[in-house]
Amino acid sequence: MTKLFAGIEGGGTKFVVAVGRPDGKILAETRIPTTTPEETLSRCVDFLQAQADALGSLAAIGVACFGPLDLQPASVNYGHILSTPKNGWSNADILGSLRKAFDVPISIDTDVNGAALGEWRWGAAQGLENFIYLTIGTGIGGGGMLNGNLMHGLLHPEMGHIPLPKDDDAISVCPFHDDCFEGLASGPAIEMRWGVKAEELPVGHPAWEVEASYIAQALRSFICTLSPQRIILGGGVMAQAHLFPLIREKTLVELNGYIQSPEILKRIDEYIVPVALDGKAGILGAFALAEQALKK
Ligand code: ADP
Ligand code: ZN
């Protein structure tokens, strides 16, 4: 009998919960609105228990969740959400709520690291040991792998909050920084600056040149600090496919020939790429985390 994995993709507006096979085939899936942690997490547990009763016992659970998260296995708050502006969710014990209900290996990581792992397992980062995955949507988040391991550290990377040089017309939407990548280039930042939702701005609007410049400057920093073998860009804003050629061109200008890799200089189209899994990266990432939990 094939093993069953459970995946939970925890987001600020909804939790997607699924049960499936190790090859990523989803057998059952549900969406649960994000209300209080108690209600949301107990509905996740109820769904998984019902599926386990119907389909067979779960071998492992993977959780890819919004953050910030405590991901230090030695910490007493391991698997908790840290202080968050999301009402009621500060210090929510995501991992503990699941451990109480299921005696199986459980792995938890950020939503971006989860999506990155999904892309590594089934999508645009297959075979790579060093890559970054950035989502540019309501916020900007980044994750990925270094030397074959998902990026962790003191906490986890917060790539959306690196400083960028801002021009005079720019207003930051980040409550913490008046000059960060997320503050200047997230979907809400585009809307704030141009007065219309990003999805309503036409191709060729000056907003896209500005947006591509911000992204290219950020990519320069990530290329110079992390030396990724590939950069995967996702999130609502990156649905604007015309941004890719602009970003590639501006990133080459930013680097100005200094990083002498043919991967960048000759194959930039394969270096800065869109997500391959699209809307499925989150839940497949959670499955990939379940697979990792089982290996550990
Ligand atoms: P979230 O980040 O909340 O998970 P998304 O990645 O869809 O969700 O990001 C939502 C943001 O992306 C919003 O600010 C929205 O204006 C912007 N957005 C969504 N779709 C598009 C689109 N097709 N083109 C440009 N911007 C978009
Ligand atoms: Zn910020």
JSON list of C-alpha atoms in Angstrom, two decimals, residues 100-188:
[
{"chain": "A", "resi": 100, "resn": "LYS", "atom": "CA", "xyz": [-1.39, 16.51, 19.91]},
{"chain": "A", "resi": 101, "resn": "ALA", "atom": "CA", "xyz": [-3.58, 14.89, 17.26]},
{"chain": "A", "resi": 102, "resn": "PHE", "atom": "CA", "xyz": [-1.11, 12.89, 15.15]},
{"chain": "A", "resi": 103, "resn": "ASP", "atom": "CA", "xyz": [1.77, 10.69, 16.25]},
{"chain": "A", "resi": 104, "resn": "VAL", "atom": "CA", "xyz": [3.68, 10.89, 12.94]},
{"chain": "A", "resi": 105, "resn": "PRO", "atom": "CA", "xyz": [6.72, 12.88, 11.75]},
{"chain": "A", "resi": 106, "resn": "ILE", "atom": "CA", "xyz": [5.75, 16.49, 11.10]},
{"chain": "A", "resi": 107, "resn": "SER", "atom": "CA", "xyz": [7.86, 19.11, 9.38]},
{"chain": "A", "resi": 108, "resn": "ILE", "atom": "CA", "xyz": [7.08, 22.82, 9.42]},
{"chain": "A", "resi": 109, "resn": "ASP", "atom": "CA", "xyz": [8.62, 25.65, 7.44]},
{"chain": "A", "resi": 110, "resn": "THR", "atom": "CA", "xyz": [7.75, 29.04, 6.02]},
{"chain": "A", "resi": 111, "resn": "ASP", "atom": "CA", "xyz": [5.29, 29.26, 3.15]},
{"chain": "A", "resi": 112, "resn": "VAL", "atom": "CA", "xyz": [8.08, 30.46, 0.87]},
{"chain": "A", "resi": 113, "resn": "ASN", "atom": "CA", "xyz": [10.48, 27.68, 1.84]},
{"chain": "A", "resi": 114, "resn": "GLY", "atom": "CA", "xyz": [7.65, 25.21, 1.34]},
{"chain": "A", "resi": 115, "resn": "ALA", "atom": "CA", "xyz": [6.94, 26.56, -2.12]},
{"chain": "A", "resi": 116, "resn": "ALA", "atom": "CA", "xyz": [10.66, 26.53, -2.87]},
{"chain": "A", "resi": 117, "resn": "LEU", "atom": "CA", "xyz": [10.85, 22.87, -1.83]},
{"chain": "A", "resi": 118, "resn": "GLY", "atom": "CA", "xyz": [7.85, 22.07, -4.04]},
{"chain": "A", "resi": 119, "resn": "GLU", "atom": "CA", "xyz": [9.63, 23.71, -6.99]},
{"chain": "A", "resi": 120, "resn": "TRP", "atom": "CA", "xyz": [12.78, 21.73, -6.15]},
{"chain": "A", "resi": 121, "resn": "ARG", "atom": "CA", "xyz": [10.91, 18.43, -5.95]},
{"chain": "A", "resi": 122, "resn": "TRP", "atom": "CA", "xyz": [8.57, 18.83, -8.93]},
{"chain": "A", "resi": 123, "resn": "GLY", "atom": "CA", "xyz": [9.11, 22.20, -10.60]},
{"chain": "A", "resi": 124, "resn": "ALA", "atom": "CA", "xyz": [11.64, 24.78, -11.74]},
{"chain": "A", "resi": 125, "resn": "ALA", "atom": "CA", "xyz": [14.44, 23.99, -9.29]},
{"chain": "A", "resi": 126, "resn": "GLN", "atom": "CA", "xyz": [14.82, 20.26, -9.91]},
{"chain": "A", "resi": 127, "resn": "GLY", "atom": "CA", "xyz": [18.41, 19.04, -9.53]},
{"chain": "A", "resi": 128, "resn": "LEU", "atom": "CA", "xyz": [19.71, 22.29, -7.99]},
{"chain": "A", "resi": 129, "resn": "GLU", "atom": "CA", "xyz": [21.38, 22.70, -4.60]},
{"chain": "A", "resi": 130, "resn": "ASN", "atom": "CA", "xyz": [21.40, 26.50, -4.51]},
{"chain": "A", "resi": 131, "resn": "PHE", "atom": "CA", "xyz": [18.47, 28.57, -5.65]},
{"chain": "A", "resi": 132, "resn": "ILE", "atom": "CA", "xyz": [16.10, 31.22, -4.44]},
{"chain": "A", "resi": 133, "resn": "TYR", "atom": "CA", "xyz": [12.35, 31.48, -4.75]},
{"chain": "A", "resi": 134, "resn": "LEU", "atom": "CA", "xyz": [10.70, 34.87, -4.35]},
{"chain": "A", "resi": 135, "resn": "THR", "atom": "CA", "xyz": [7.02, 35.62, -4.15]},
{"chain": "A", "resi": 136, "resn": "ILE", "atom": "CA", "xyz": [5.92, 39.11, -5.08]},
{"chain": "A", "resi": 137, "resn": "GLY", "atom": "CA", "xyz": [2.31, 39.51, -4.03]},
{"chain": "A", "resi": 138, "resn": "THR", "atom": "CA", "xyz": [0.60, 41.10, -1.04]},
{"chain": "A", "resi": 139, "resn": "GLY", "atom": "CA", "xyz": [4.03, 40.92, 0.56]},
{"chain": "A", "resi": 140, "resn": "ILE", "atom": "CA", "xyz": [7.42, 39.91, -0.72]},
{"chain": "A", "resi": 141, "resn": "GLY", "atom": "CA", "xyz": [9.02, 36.80, 0.71]},
{"chain": "A", "resi": 142, "resn": "GLY", "atom": "CA", "xyz": [11.98, 34.70, -0.24]},
{"chain": "A", "resi": 143, "resn": "GLY", "atom": "CA", "xyz": [13.30, 31.26, 0.51]},
{"chain": "A", "resi": 144, "resn": "GLY", "atom": "CA", "xyz": [15.21, 28.52, -1.21]},
{"chain": "A", "resi": 145, "resn": "MET", "atom": "CA", "xyz": [18.19, 26.24, -0.74]},
{"chain": "A", "resi": 146, "resn": "LEU", "atom": "CA", "xyz": [21.82, 26.68, 0.11]},
{"chain": "A", "resi": 147, "resn": "ASN", "atom": "CA", "xyz": [24.06, 23.64, -0.38]},
{"chain": "A", "resi": 148, "resn": "GLY", "atom": "CA", "xyz": [21.03, 21.39, -0.68]},
{"chain": "A", "resi": 149, "resn": "ASN", "atom": "CA", "xyz": [19.30, 22.54, 2.51]},
{"chain": "A", "resi": 150, "resn": "LEU", "atom": "CA", "xyz": [16.37, 24.88, 2.88]},
{"chain": "A", "resi": 151, "resn": "MET", "atom": "CA", "xyz": [17.58, 28.26, 4.11]},
{"chain": "A", "resi": 152, "resn": "HIS", "atom": "CA", "xyz": [17.28, 28.76, 7.84]},
{"chain": "A", "resi": 153, "resn": "GLY", "atom": "CA", "xyz": [19.34, 30.74, 10.26]},
{"chain": "A", "resi": 154, "resn": "LEU", "atom": "CA", "xyz": [18.73, 32.71, 13.36]},
{"chain": "A", "resi": 155, "resn": "LEU", "atom": "CA", "xyz": [15.08, 32.79, 12.20]},
{"chain": "A", "resi": 156, "resn": "HIS", "atom": "CA", "xyz": [14.57, 32.53, 8.46]},
{"chain": "A", "resi": 157, "resn": "PRO", "atom": "CA", "xyz": [15.44, 34.90, 5.63]},
{"chain": "A", "resi": 158, "resn": "GLU", "atom": "CA", "xyz": [13.24, 37.97, 5.19]},
{"chain": "A", "resi": 159, "resn": "MET", "atom": "CA", "xyz": [14.29, 38.87, 1.67]},
{"chain": "A", "resi": 160, "resn": "GLY", "atom": "CA", "xyz": [11.43, 41.30, 1.24]},
{"chain": "A", "resi": 161, "resn": "HIS", "atom": "CA", "xyz": [12.92, 43.70, 3.74]},
{"chain": "A", "resi": 162, "resn": "ILE", "atom": "CA", "xyz": [16.29, 44.48, 2.19]},
{"chain": "A", "resi": 163, "resn": "PRO", "atom": "CA", "xyz": [16.75, 48.20, 1.54]},
{"chain": "A", "resi": 164, "resn": "LEU", "atom": "CA", "xyz": [16.48, 49.55, -1.97]},
{"chain": "A", "resi": 165, "resn": "PRO", "atom": "CA", "xyz": [17.37, 53.02, -3.25]},
{"chain": "A", "resi": 166, "resn": "LYS", "atom": "CA", "xyz": [14.03, 54.77, -3.60]},
{"chain": "A", "resi": 167, "resn": "ASP", "atom": "CA", "xyz": [13.13, 57.58, -5.90]},
{"chain": "A", "resi": 168, "resn": "ASP", "atom": "CA", "xyz": [11.30, 60.74, -4.87]},
{"chain": "A", "resi": 169, "resn": "ASP", "atom": "CA", "xyz": [7.81, 59.55, -5.86]},
{"chain": "A", "resi": 170, "resn": "ALA", "atom": "CA", "xyz": [8.05, 56.31, -3.93]},
{"chain": "A", "resi": 171, "resn": "ILE", "atom": "CA", "xyz": [6.03, 55.66, -0.78]},
{"chain": "A", "resi": 172, "resn": "SER", "atom": "CA", "xyz": [6.69, 52.54, 1.26]},
{"chain": "A", "resi": 173, "resn": "VAL", "atom": "CA", "xyz": [3.77, 50.41, 2.44]},
{"chain": "A", "resi": 174, "resn": "CYS", "atom": "CA", "xyz": [5.95, 48.54, 4.96]},
{"chain": "A", "resi": 175, "resn": "PRO", "atom": "CA", "xyz": [5.13, 49.66, 8.52]},
{"chain": "A", "resi": 176, "resn": "PHE", "atom": "CA", "xyz": [8.72, 48.94, 9.56]},
{"chain": "A", "resi": 177, "resn": "HIS", "atom": "CA", "xyz": [10.83, 50.44, 6.75]},
{"chain": "A", "resi": 178, "resn": "ASP", "atom": "CA", "xyz": [10.40, 53.39, 4.45]},
{"chain": "A", "resi": 179, "resn": "ASP", "atom": "CA", "xyz": [12.78, 51.95, 1.86]},
{"chain": "A", "resi": 180, "resn": "CYS", "atom": "CA", "xyz": [12.43, 48.14, 1.70]},
{"chain": "A", "resi": 181, "resn": "PHE", "atom": "CA", "xyz": [11.75, 45.85, -1.27]},
{"chain": "A", "resi": 182, "resn": "GLU", "atom": "CA", "xyz": [8.30, 44.84, 0.01]},
{"chain": "A", "resi": 183, "resn": "GLY", "atom": "CA", "xyz": [7.46, 48.42, 0.96]},
{"chain": "A", "resi": 184, "resn": "LEU", "atom": "CA", "xyz": [8.28, 49.67, -2.52]},
{"chain": "A", "resi": 185, "resn": "ALA", "atom": "CA", "xyz": [7.52, 46.78, -4.88]},
{"chain": "A", "resi": 186, "resn": "SER", "atom": "CA", "xyz": [4.76, 44.55, -3.45]},
{"chain": "A", "resi": 187, "resn": "GLY", "atom": "CA", "xyz": [1.31, 44.53, -5.04]},
{"chain": "A", "resi": 188, "resn": "PRO", "atom": "CA", "xyz": [-0.09, 47.01, -2.47]}
]
